[in-house]
Amino acid sequence: MTVHAIIGGTGLTELPGLTLHEAVPMQTPYGPPSADVLRGAYAGREVLFLARHGHPHRIPPHQVNYRANLWALKEAGAQAIIAVNAVGGIHSAMGAGHLCVPHQLIDYTYGRDHTFFEGDIEHVTHVDFSFPYDESLRQRLIAGLAAEGYLFSSHGVYGCTQGPRLETVAEIARMGRDGCDIVGMTGMPEALLARELDLPYACLALVVNPAAGKTTDIITMAQIEAALSEGIVKTRAVLARALTG
Ligand code: HPA
């Protein structure tokens, strides 16, 4: 059976319900990952879990060592990756609490260590990234969302910004014109690095705020945290369904 790894984002620095077998401090050629890789059972299935921002949450999106995280998970035996990401909503359907399984992404980040192919390598590999998310893993998440009866979108374009600041109204308007439905800071280079390691990868995105200009209010951390604590319970239920589906 496929060993899935879950990368928990903001609000999911640990996975309640995980029967912990082992916390593995890993080293990689890129340095240590954000936290120990947890090996355990969730919903009766063997899983690996990694807190993207560390546990407790301390590493901002632009400073996450994405290469170490992906390398460590592969080394620990991950065969597929489900990423959980908190996002802002751009499309009008993406209100706080909405869940989305994106099918495409646009990368607006810069200056991140974004590839394993660098330095003195014999063959630069131009990996195909036309479809950044694995379709069968996406379908597992979609089936899990449907089974739980949550409001969700089975498609969406994830725009990944550099952060850690939130976007301006004009930036979000531009991203909307580009076709982005949701905006986050952690989807890339994570998705690409998974592809470079040949790991199927899908994202479960939880909308925690309307993006800049999509509401007359300013975006507060209190608002984001309230949406997170409600929404994260849903993501845990969906993860259990996706693993067992
Ligand atoms: N923008 C970028 N990243 C985010 C947001 C946002 O509005 N909300 C949560 N992560």
JSON list of C-alpha atoms and ligand atoms in Angstrom, two decimals, residues 86-89 159 161 165-167 172 183-185 206 208-212 219 224, ligand 1:
[
{"chain": "A", "resi": 86, "resn": "ALA", "atom": "CA", "xyz": [-3.98, 27.82, 4.17]},
{"chain": "A", "resi": 87, "resn": "VAL", "atom": "CA", "xyz": [-4.86, 30.29, 1.41]},
{"chain": "A", "resi": 88, "resn": "GLY", "atom": "CA", "xyz": [-6.66, 33.52, 0.65]},
{"chain": "A", "resi": 89, "resn": "GLY", "atom": "CA", "xyz": [-9.69, 33.45, -1.63]},
{"chain": "A", "resi": 159, "resn": "GLY", "atom": "CA", "xyz": [-1.16, 31.48, -7.16]},
{"chain": "A", "resi": 161, "resn": "THR", "atom": "CA", "xyz": [3.34, 34.58, -3.74]},
{"chain": "A", "resi": 165, "resn": "ARG", "atom": "CA", "xyz": [3.55, 40.08, 3.59]},
{"chain": "A", "resi": 166, "resn": "LEU", "atom": "CA", "xyz": [0.06, 39.78, 2.20]},
{"chain": "A", "resi": 167, "resn": "GLU", "atom": "CA", "xyz": [-0.66, 41.13, -1.28]},
{"chain": "A", "resi": 172, "resn": "ILE", "atom": "CA", "xyz": [-4.70, 40.36, -6.24]},
{"chain": "A", "resi": 183, "resn": "VAL", "atom": "CA", "xyz": [-3.44, 32.68, -3.17]},
{"chain": "A", "resi": 184, "resn": "GLY", "atom": "CA", "xyz": [-0.92, 31.22, -0.77]},
{"chain": "A", "resi": 185, "resn": "MET", "atom": "CA", "xyz": [2.79, 31.40, 0.00]},
{"chain": "A", "resi": 206, "resn": "LEU", "atom": "CA", "xyz": [-8.28, 25.82, 3.11]},
{"chain": "A", "resi": 208, "resn": "VAL", "atom": "CA", "xyz": [-8.86, 31.39, 5.67]},
{"chain": "A", "resi": 209, "resn": "ASN", "atom": "CA", "xyz": [-9.56, 34.93, 4.41]},
{"chain": "A", "resi": 210, "resn": "PRO", "atom": "CA", "xyz": [-10.82, 36.78, 1.35]},
{"chain": "A", "resi": 211, "resn": "ALA", "atom": "CA", "xyz": [-7.70, 38.04, -0.47]},
{"chain": "A", "resi": 212, "resn": "ALA", "atom": "CA", "xyz": [-6.83, 41.76, -0.49]},
{"chain": "A", "resi": 219, "resn": "ILE", "atom": "CA", "xyz": [-7.15, 41.21, 6.76]},
{"chain": "A", "resi": 224, "resn": "ILE", "atom": "CA", "xyz": [-7.32, 34.10, 9.79]},
{"chain": "B", "resi": 1, "resn": "HPA", "atom": "N1", "xyz": [-2.39, 35.73, 0.69]},
{"chain": "B", "resi": 1, "resn": "HPA", "atom": "C1", "xyz": [-1.31, 34.89, 0.66]},
{"chain": "B", "resi": 1, "resn": "HPA", "atom": "N2", "xyz": [-1.20, 33.84, 1.44]},
{"chain": "B", "resi": 1, "resn": "HPA", "atom": "C2", "xyz": [-2.21, 33.57, 2.29]},
{"chain": "B", "resi": 1, "resn": "HPA", "atom": "C3", "xyz": [-3.33, 34.40, 2.39]},
{"chain": "B", "resi": 1, "resn": "HPA", "atom": "C4", "xyz": [-3.43, 35.53, 1.54]},
{"chain": "B", "resi": 1, "resn": "HPA", "atom": "O1", "xyz": [-4.41, 36.30, 1.57]},
{"chain": "B", "resi": 1, "resn": "HPA", "atom": "N3", "xyz": [-4.13, 33.86, 3.35]},
{"chain": "B", "resi": 1, "resn": "HPA", "atom": "C5", "xyz": [-3.48, 32.75, 3.80]},
{"chain": "B", "resi": 1, "resn": "HPA", "atom": "N4", "xyz": [-2.33, 32.57, 3.17]}
]
